[in-house]
């Protein structure tokens, strides 16, 4: 009875104290000490050692202080009629020690009619507009020249571009009788240089009224990425406006996101992406919205060709499409290509893999020896394309041309002592010219592969006691392109 009572008391003591290990108790004590220390050093609402200072906002832009010319700010009054330029300049600069320098091509007797009261700077501008001469000033000198010169640095790297966008037909024949057969669309760039193009455009503004010669000159310094112009002040103002327009266009950028998706259907028969189902599921889930490229109009139809789409809510277009396609099969993605390009400048994109293989074996037999030679070749698979973008405020015009290649078949054949490999390639030419809004995703190309595998087993060397099985599935590769605006 005593032992039973003692056992009951011991069990009750354990239950009341709880099954807690000493390690837990030590950790809890350590945490309590750290919490107490944090309470001691935690700042209170009132900090005695902090002083608040109120000050106006700071402008982070640097301040440039130029050298002011005092005599330009002085007020004078000019009232002349048919007075030679030299006499007007003498009246204008009276009372100053400024040296006046006139170029040899200045007509000093040109008559001036001017009635104006204001600063010397305002009157000099009026004289420049009336005579067409250039006036440059400094603290101690006034220069009058017929022509002014200016160097414009173009916002573009140096270099000459050559290339071709699109597919070329098959060449048949030689020499003058050569012809190109087959359908093809291409755009070629041969020795294109933006600096020469801008210089030619500027030259058109320097033409005289009769159109026979230029008033001034323009030179493109391509190695320095600049253009030098020498002309009259009036024409220089026009040149500045046109170059400013070019500079603005060259400063526009766009980010092209290119994603390659491989879709494997989970259906038992050979099929690819069912775009009708994709559209219905995307609309029902609220993740995808298909529309006509470059607009906000909702698109209809059973094909993705020529259609764009965007993601809604937290989804971007590519992520939303992957989620929708996963309802029909499995989707794998290749490494995405992100390319930032300048407006109107071609950009080259390549994501390819070289597949080397033994393509040919030849044997040469002589009276004394036999030699075997092999030939190696390679197939290129992946995406290879060129794109040119014309960046605008709300959308971008895109020209995309290239090729998507995938392995369609891969067979091996024993020839003598060598194993030869025969690789079949399926190609999809990419020729896309359209307008897209920023954030719209478009399918610019696709190619399908039908993969068939077979398996045969036998028992006791009898095929009839074994099993034969075949499997066929389709892999559809699509290329998605999404433009993003860069401010």
Coordinates of C-alpha atoms in Angstrom, one line a residue:
X1 CA 0.0 0.0 0.0
X2 CA 2.9 2.3 0.8
X3 CA 4.6 1.6 -2.5
X4 CA 1.4 2.3 -4.4
X5 CA 0.9 5.7 -2.6
X6 CA 4.5 6.7 -3.3
X7 CA 4.1 5.9 -7.0
X8 CA 0.9 7.9 -7.3
X9 CA 2.5 10.9 -5.6
X10 CA 5.5 10.7 -7.9
X11 CA 3.4 10.6 -11.0
X12 CA 1.3 13.5 -9.8
X13 CA 4.4 15.5 -9.2
X14 CA 5.7 15.0 -12.7
X15 CA 2.3 15.9 -14.2
X16 CA 2.1 19.1 -12.2
X17 CA 5.7 20.2 -13.0
X18 CA 5.3 19.3 -16.7
X19 CA 7.6 17.2 -18.9
X20 CA 10.1 20.0 -19.6
X21 CA 13.8 19.3 -20.2
X22 CA 16.6 21.2 -18.6
X23 CA 17.9 22.3 -22.1
X24 CA 14.5 24.0 -22.8
X25 CA 14.7 25.8 -19.4
X26 CA 18.2 27.0 -20.1
X27 CA 17.2 28.3 -23.5
X28 CA 14.2 30.1 -22.1
X29 CA 16.4 31.8 -19.4
X30 CA 18.8 33.0 -22.0
X31 CA 16.0 34.4 -24.2
X32 CA 14.7 36.3 -21.1
X33 CA 18.1 37.8 -20.5
X34 CA 18.4 39.0 -24.1
X35 CA 14.9 40.5 -24.0
X36 CA 15.7 42.3 -20.8
X37 CA 18.9 43.7 -22.4
X38 CA 16.9 44.9 -25.5
X39 CA 14.4 46.6 -23.2
X40 CA 17.3 48.5 -21.5
X41 CA 18.9 49.8 -24.8
X42 CA 15.6 50.4 -26.7
X43 CA 15.1 54.1 -27.3
X44 CA 12.2 55.7 -25.7
X45 CA 9.8 58.2 -27.3
X46 CA 11.8 61.1 -26.0
X47 CA 15.5 61.3 -27.0
X48 CA 17.4 63.8 -25.0
X49 CA 20.5 63.7 -27.2
X50 CA 18.8 64.3 -30.5
X51 CA 18.1 67.8 -32.0
X52 CA 15.6 68.3 -34.8
X53 CA 16.6 70.8 -37.5
X54 CA 14.1 72.2 -40.0
X55 CA 15.6 73.2 -43.3
X56 CA 14.2 73.7 -46.9
X57 CA 14.5 70.9 -49.5
X58 CA 17.9 70.5 -51.1
X59 CA 18.2 70.6 -54.9
X60 CA 20.7 67.8 -55.8
X61 CA 21.4 69.3 -59.3
X62 CA 24.8 71.1 -59.5
X63 CA 24.8 74.9 -59.9
X64 CA 26.8 76.2 -62.8
X65 CA 27.9 79.9 -62.5
X66 CA 29.0 81.3 -65.8
X67 CA 31.1 84.4 -66.5
X68 CA 28.6 87.2 -67.0
X69 CA 29.6 89.9 -69.5
X70 CA 28.7 93.3 -68.0
X71 CA 28.7 95.3 -71.1
X72 CA 26.0 93.1 -72.7
X73 CA 23.6 93.9 -69.9
X74 CA 23.8 97.7 -70.4
X75 CA 20.8 99.4 -71.8
X76 CA 21.1 101.6 -74.9
X77 CA 18.9 103.1 -77.5
X78 CA 19.4 102.6 -81.3
X79 CA 17.4 104.5 -83.9
X80 CA 18.9 104.3 -87.4
X81 CA 17.7 104.1 -91.0
X82 CA 19.8 102.8 -93.9
X83 CA 23.0 103.3 -91.9
X84 CA 26.1 101.2 -92.7
X85 CA 26.8 98.3 -90.4
X86 CA 30.1 99.7 -89.2
X87 CA 28.5 103.0 -88.1
X88 CA 25.8 101.0 -86.2
X89 CA 28.5 99.0 -84.5
X90 CA 30.4 102.1 -83.5
X91 CA 27.2 103.6 -82.0
X92 CA 26.5 100.3 -80.2
X93 CA 29.9 99.9 -78.6
X94 CA 30.4 103.5 -77.7
X95 CA 31.7 104.0 -74.2
X96 CA 33.3 100.5 -73.9
X97 CA 36.8 99.2 -74.4
X98 CA 35.7 96.2 -76.3
X99 CA 37.6 95.2 -79.4
X100 CA 35.5 94.7 -82.5
X101 CA 36.7 92.1 -85.0
X102 CA 35.0 91.6 -88.4
X103 CA 35.6 88.8 -90.8
X104 CA 36.9 89.3 -94.3
X105 CA 33.7 88.1 -95.8
X106 CA 31.6 90.7 -93.9
X107 CA 29.9 93.5 -96.0
X108 CA 30.6 96.4 -93.7
X109 CA 28.5 98.8 -95.8
X110 CA 25.3 96.7 -95.6
X111 CA 22.5 99.1 -94.7
X112 CA 20.8 98.7 -91.3
X113 CA 17.4 100.0 -90.3
X114 CA 16.7 99.4 -86.7
X115 CA 14.7 101.2 -83.9
X116 CA 15.1 99.5 -80.6
X117 CA 15.7 100.2 -76.9
X118 CA 17.1 97.5 -74.7
X119 CA 20.3 95.7 -73.6
X120 CA 23.2 95.4 -76.0
X121 CA 22.6 91.6 -76.1
X122 CA 19.0 92.2 -77.4
X123 CA 20.2 94.7 -80.0
X124 CA 23.0 92.3 -81.1
X125 CA 20.4 89.5 -81.6
X126 CA 18.3 91.9 -83.7
X127 CA 21.4 92.8 -85.9
X128 CA 22.1 89.1 -86.3
X129 CA 18.6 88.4 -87.5
X130 CA 18.7 91.3 -89.9
X131 CA 22.1 90.7 -91.4
X132 CA 22.4 86.9 -91.1
X133 CA 25.8 87.3 -89.6
X134 CA 27.1 85.5 -86.5
X135 CA 28.0 87.6 -83.4
X136 CA 30.1 86.0 -80.6
X137 CA 31.1 87.9 -77.5
X138 CA 33.6 87.7 -74.7
X139 CA 34.7 90.1 -71.9
X140 CA 36.9 92.1 -74.2
X141 CA 35.9 91.3 -77.8
X142 CA 33.0 91.2 -80.2
X143 CA 33.5 88.9 -83.2
X144 CA 31.3 89.3 -86.3
X145 CA 31.5 86.4 -88.8
X146 CA 29.4 85.4 -91.8
X147 CA 29.6 81.7 -90.8
X148 CA 29.5 80.0 -87.5
X149 CA 30.7 76.5 -86.7
X150 CA 29.4 73.9 -84.3
X151 CA 30.2 70.3 -83.4
X152 CA 27.4 67.9 -82.6
X153 CA 28.1 64.7 -80.7
X154 CA 25.6 62.1 -81.8
X155 CA 24.2 59.7 -79.1
X156 CA 25.3 56.5 -80.9
X157 CA 28.4 54.3 -80.9
X158 CA 30.7 54.5 -83.9
X159 CA 30.7 51.8 -86.6
X160 CA 29.2 50.8 -90.0
X161 CA 26.4 48.2 -90.1
X162 CA 25.9 45.4 -92.7
X163 CA 23.4 42.6 -92.4
X164 CA 20.3 41.0 -93.7
X165 CA 16.9 40.4 -92.1
X166 CA 14.7 37.6 -93.5
X167 CA 15.1 34.5 -95.5
X168 CA 16.8 34.2 -98.9
X169 CA 15.4 32.0 -101.7
X170 CA 17.5 29.3 -103.3
X171 CA 20.1 30.5 -105.8
X172 CA 20.1 28.7 -109.1
X173 CA 22.5 29.2 -112.0
X174 CA 25.9 31.1 -112.3
X175 CA 26.9 34.5 -113.3
X176 CA 24.4 36.8 -115.1
X177 CA 22.0 33.8 -115.4
X178 CA 21.7 33.3 -111.7
X179 CA 18.2 33.6 -110.4
X180 CA 16.6 33.4 -106.9
X181 CA 13.8 30.9 -106.7
X182 CA 11.3 30.3 -103.9
X183 CA 9.5 32.8 -101.7
X184 CA 11.5 35.1 -99.5
X185 CA 11.3 38.4 -97.7
X186 CA 14.4 40.1 -96.6
X187 CA 15.7 43.6 -95.7
X188 CA 19.4 44.2 -96.3
X189 CA 21.9 46.6 -94.6
X190 CA 25.0 47.2 -96.6
X191 CA 27.6 49.7 -95.2
X192 CA 24.9 51.7 -93.4
X193 CA 26.3 54.5 -91.3
X194 CA 24.0 56.7 -89.2
X195 CA 26.5 59.5 -89.1
X196 CA 26.7 59.8 -92.9
X197 CA 22.9 59.7 -93.0
X198 CA 22.5 62.6 -90.6
X199 CA 25.2 64.6 -92.4
X200 CA 23.3 64.1 -95.7
X201 CA 20.1 65.3 -94.0
X202 CA 21.9 68.4 -92.7
X203 CA 23.3 69.1 -96.1
X204 CA 19.8 69.5 -97.5
X205 CA 19.3 72.5 -95.1
X206 CA 22.4 74.2 -96.3
X207 CA 21.2 74.4 -99.9
X208 CA 21.1 77.9 -101.4
X209 CA 17.9 79.3 -102.8
X210 CA 18.9 78.2 -106.4
X211 CA 19.7 74.7 -105.1
X212 CA 23.0 74.6 -106.9
X213 CA 25.4 74.9 -104.0
X214 CA 25.5 74.8 -100.2
X215 CA 25.9 77.8 -98.0
X216 CA 28.4 76.3 -95.7
X217 CA 29.7 72.8 -95.2
X218 CA 29.0 69.7 -93.1
X219 CA 31.4 66.8 -92.2
X220 CA 30.8 63.5 -90.4
X221 CA 33.7 62.6 -88.1
X222 CA 32.7 58.9 -87.8
X223 CA 35.6 57.8 -85.7
X224 CA 34.6 60.4 -83.0
X225 CA 30.9 59.9 -83.4
X226 CA 30.3 63.6 -84.2
X227 CA 29.2 65.9 -87.0
X228 CA 30.8 69.4 -87.7
X229 CA 28.6 72.0 -89.4
X230 CA 29.8 75.4 -90.7
X231 CA 27.0 77.7 -92.0
X232 CA 25.2 81.0 -91.4
X233 CA 23.5 81.6 -88.0
X234 CA 20.0 81.4 -89.5
X235 CA 20.7 78.0 -91.1
X236 CA 22.6 76.8 -88.0
X237 CA 19.4 77.3 -86.0
X238 CA 17.6 75.0 -88.5
X239 CA 20.4 72.5 -88.3
X240 CA 20.2 72.5 -84.5
X241 CA 16.5 71.7 -84.7
X242 CA 16.9 68.7 -87.0
X243 CA 19.8 67.2 -85.1
X244 CA 17.9 67.6 -81.9
X245 CA 15.1 65.6 -83.5
X246 CA 17.5 62.9 -84.5
X247 CA 19.1 62.9 -81.0
X248 CA 15.7 62.5 -79.4
X249 CA 14.9 59.5 -81.6
X250 CA 18.2 57.8 -80.8
X251 CA 17.7 58.3 -77.1
X252 CA 14.5 56.1 -77.2
X253 CA 15.1 52.5 -76.0
X254 CA 13.0 49.4 -75.8
X255 CA 13.5 46.1 -73.8
X256 CA 12.6 43.0 -75.9
X257 CA 11.9 40.0 -73.8
X258 CA 12.1 36.8 -75.8
X259 CA 11.0 33.5 -74.3
X260 CA 11.1 30.0 -75.9
X261 CA 8.5 27.6 -74.6
X262 CA 8.4 23.8 -75.3
X263 CA 4.9 22.3 -74.9
X264 CA 4.3 18.6 -74.5
X265 CA 0.7 17.5 -74.7
X266 CA -0.7 15.1 -72.1
X267 CA -3.3 13.8 -74.6
X268 CA -2.8 10.3 -76.1
X269 CA -3.1 11.4 -79.7
X270 CA -0.7 13.6 -81.7
X271 CA -1.7 17.2 -81.0
X272 CA -0.1 20.5 -80.2
X273 CA -1.5 23.5 -78.3
X274 CA -5.2 24.0 -78.6
X275 CA -5.4 27.8 -78.7
X276 CA -9.2 27.8 -78.5
X277 CA -9.0 26.0 -75.1
X278 CA -6.2 28.3 -74.0
X279 CA -8.2 31.4 -74.8
X280 CA -11.3 30.0 -73.0
X281 CA -9.3 29.0 -69.9
X282 CA -7.4 32.3 -69.9
X283 CA -10.6 34.3 -70.1
X284 CA -12.4 32.2 -67.5
X285 CA -9.5 32.4 -65.0
X286 CA -9.1 36.1 -65.6
X287 CA -5.3 35.7 -66.2
X288 CA -5.2 36.2 -70.0
X289 CA -6.7 38.6 -72.5
X290 CA -6.2 38.2 -76.2
X291 CA -6.2 41.2 -78.4
X292 CA -5.3 42.6 -81.8
X293 CA -1.6 43.7 -81.8
X294 CA -1.1 47.4 -81.2
X295 CA -4.6 48.0 -79.9
X296 CA -6.9 47.3 -77.0
X297 CA -9.5 45.5 -79.1
X298 CA -10.3 42.0 -78.0
X299 CA -9.3 39.3 -80.6
X300 CA -11.2 36.2 -81.6
X301 CA -10.3 33.1 -83.5
X302 CA -8.8 29.6 -83.0
X303 CA -5.2 30.5 -83.8
X304 CA -2.5 32.4 -82.0
X305 CA -0.9 33.6 -85.2
X306 CA -1.1 37.4 -85.5
X307 CA -2.6 37.8 -82.1
X308 CA -1.2 39.4 -78.9
X309 CA -2.1 38.9 -75.3
X310 CA -1.5 40.4 -71.9
X311 CA -1.7 39.1 -68.4
X312 CA -4.1 40.6 -66.0
X313 CA -3.8 41.4 -62.3
X314 CA -0.4 40.1 -60.9
X315 CA 0.3 38.0 -64.0
X316 CA 2.5 39.1 -66.9
X317 CA 1.6 37.7 -70.3
X318 CA 4.3 34.9 -70.4
X319 CA 3.6 33.7 -66.9
X320 CA -0.1 33.6 -67.5
X321 CA 0.2 31.7 -70.7
X322 CA 2.4 29.1 -69.0
X323 CA -0.1 28.6 -66.3
X324 CA -2.9 28.1 -68.9
X325 CA -0.9 25.7 -71.0
X326 CA 0.0 23.6 -68.0
X327 CA -3.7 22.6 -68.0
X328 CA -3.2 20.9 -71.4
X329 CA 0.3 19.4 -70.9
X330 CA 3.8 20.2 -69.6
X331 CA 5.7 23.4 -70.4
X332 CA 9.4 23.8 -70.2
X333 CA 11.2 27.1 -70.8
X334 CA 14.6 27.8 -72.2
X335 CA 16.8 30.6 -71.0
X336 CA 15.0 33.9 -71.8
X337 CA 16.8 36.5 -73.9
X338 CA 16.4 40.1 -72.8
X339 CA 17.7 42.6 -75.3
X340 CA 17.8 46.4 -74.9
X341 CA 18.0 48.1 -78.2
X342 CA 17.9 51.7 -79.5
X343 CA 15.1 52.9 -81.7
X344 CA 15.7 52.4 -85.5
X345 CA 19.0 50.4 -84.9
X346 CA 19.1 46.7 -85.9
X347 CA 19.9 44.2 -83.1
X348 CA 21.0 40.6 -83.5
X349 CA 19.7 37.8 -81.2
X350 CA 21.0 34.3 -81.2
X351 CA 20.3 31.4 -78.9
X352 CA 21.5 28.3 -80.7
X353 CA 23.2 24.9 -80.0
X354 CA 25.6 23.2 -82.3
X355 CA 25.1 19.4 -82.7
X356 CA 28.2 17.8 -84.2
X357 CA 27.9 14.4 -85.9
X358 CA 29.7 12.0 -88.2
X359 CA 28.2 12.6 -91.6
X360 CA 30.2 10.5 -94.0
X361 CA 32.8 7.6 -94.1
X362 CA 34.9 6.8 -97.1
X363 CA 37.4 4.0 -97.7
X364 CA 40.3 4.3 -100.1
X365 CA 41.9 0.9 -101.0
X366 CA 45.2 0.6 -102.8
X367 CA 47.5 -2.4 -103.6
X368 CA 49.4 -1.9 -100.4
X369 CA 47.0 -0.3 -97.9
X370 CA 43.4 0.6 -97.0
X371 CA 42.6 4.0 -95.5
X372 CA 39.4 5.2 -94.0
X373 CA 38.5 8.9 -93.8
X374 CA 35.5 10.5 -92.0
X375 CA 33.7 13.7 -92.4
X376 CA 32.2 15.6 -89.5
X377 CA 29.4 18.1 -89.8
X378 CA 27.1 20.0 -87.5
X379 CA 23.5 21.1 -87.3
X380 CA 22.5 24.3 -85.6
X381 CA 19.3 24.3 -83.6
X382 CA 17.7 27.2 -81.7
X383 CA 16.6 30.8 -82.4
X384 CA 18.6 33.0 -84.7
X385 CA 17.0 36.4 -85.6
X386 CA 17.4 40.1 -86.2
X387 CA 15.1 42.8 -85.0
X388 CA 14.6 46.5 -85.6
X389 CA 12.3 48.7 -83.4
X390 CA 10.8 52.1 -84.0
X391 CA 10.0 53.3 -80.5
X392 CA 7.0 55.6 -80.0
X393 CA 5.3 56.9 -76.9
X394 CA 2.5 54.4 -76.5
X395 CA 3.7 51.5 -78.8
X396 CA 6.6 50.2 -80.8
X397 CA 6.8 49.2 -84.5
X398 CA 8.8 45.9 -84.8
X399 CA 10.4 44.2 -87.7
X400 CA 11.6 40.7 -86.7
X401 CA 13.1 38.2 -89.1
X402 CA 15.0 35.0 -88.5
X403 CA 14.6 31.3 -88.1
X404 CA 13.6 28.7 -85.5
X405 CA 15.2 25.3 -86.0
X406 CA 14.5 22.1 -84.1
X407 CA 15.6 18.5 -84.5
X408 CA 12.8 16.5 -86.2
X409 CA 14.6 13.1 -86.5
X410 CA 17.8 11.6 -85.3
X411 CA 18.7 8.2 -86.7
X412 CA 21.9 6.2 -86.6
X413 CA 23.1 3.7 -89.2
X414 CA 26.0 1.3 -89.1
X415 CA 28.2 1.6 -92.2
X416 CA 31.1 -0.8 -92.0
X417 CA 32.9 -0.2 -88.7
X418 CA 31.5 3.3 -88.3
X419 CA 28.2 4.5 -86.9
X420 CA 26.7 7.3 -89.0
X421 CA 24.2 9.8 -87.7
X422 CA 21.4 11.3 -89.8
X423 CA 19.8 14.4 -88.3
X424 CA 16.6 15.8 -89.7
X425 CA 15.9 19.5 -89.1
X426 CA 12.5 21.2 -89.0
X427 CA 12.7 25.0 -89.7
X428 CA 10.3 27.8 -89.1
X429 CA 11.1 31.2 -90.8
X430 CA 10.2 34.2 -88.7
X431 CA 9.0 37.3 -90.6
X432 CA 7.0 39.6 -88.3
X433 CA 6.2 43.2 -89.0
X434 CA 3.6 44.8 -86.7
X435 CA 2.8 47.3 -84.1
X436 CA 2.7 46.3 -80.4
X437 CA 1.7 48.1 -77.3
X438 CA 4.2 47.9 -74.4
X439 CA 3.5 44.8 -72.3
X440 CA 1.7 42.9 -75.1
X441 CA 3.1 39.4 -75.8
X442 CA 2.9 38.0 -79.3
X443 CA 3.7 34.5 -80.7
X444 CA 6.2 35.2 -83.5
X445 CA 7.0 31.6 -84.5
X446 CA 6.3 28.0 -83.7
X447 CA 7.4 24.5 -84.9
X448 CA 6.1 21.1 -84.1
X449 CA 8.0 17.8 -83.6
X450 CA 6.3 14.4 -83.5
X451 CA 8.4 11.9 -81.5
X452 CA 7.6 8.3 -81.9
X453 CA 9.2 5.5 -79.8
X454 CA 8.7 1.8 -80.0
X455 CA 9.6 -1.0 -77.5
X456 CA 9.6 -4.8 -78.1
X457 CA 10.3 -7.6 -75.6
X458 CA 10.4 -11.4 -76.0
X459 CA 10.3 -14.4 -73.8
X460 CA 12.3 -17.7 -74.4
X461 CA 13.4 -16.1 -77.8
X462 CA 9.8 -16.1 -78.9
X463 CA 8.3 -12.7 -79.9
X464 CA 4.8 -14.1 -79.5
X465 CA 5.4 -14.4 -75.8
X466 CA 6.7 -10.9 -75.4
X467 CA 5.1 -7.4 -75.7
X468 CA 5.2 -4.7 -78.3
X469 CA 4.5 -1.0 -77.4
X470 CA 4.6 2.3 -79.3
X471 CA 4.4 5.8 -78.0
X472 CA 3.9 9.0 -79.9
X473 CA 3.8 12.5 -78.6
X474 CA 4.1 16.0 -80.0
X475 CA 6.5 18.8 -78.9
X476 CA 5.5 22.3 -80.0
X477 CA 8.1 25.0 -79.6
X478 CA 6.8 28.6 -79.6
X479 CA 8.6 31.9 -79.4
X480 CA 7.1 34.7 -77.4
X481 CA 8.1 38.4 -77.7
X482 CA 7.2 41.1 -75.2
X483 CA 8.3 44.7 -75.6
X484 CA 8.9 46.8 -72.5
X485 CA 9.2 50.6 -72.5
X486 CA 12.4 52.1 -71.1
X487 CA 12.1 55.7 -69.9

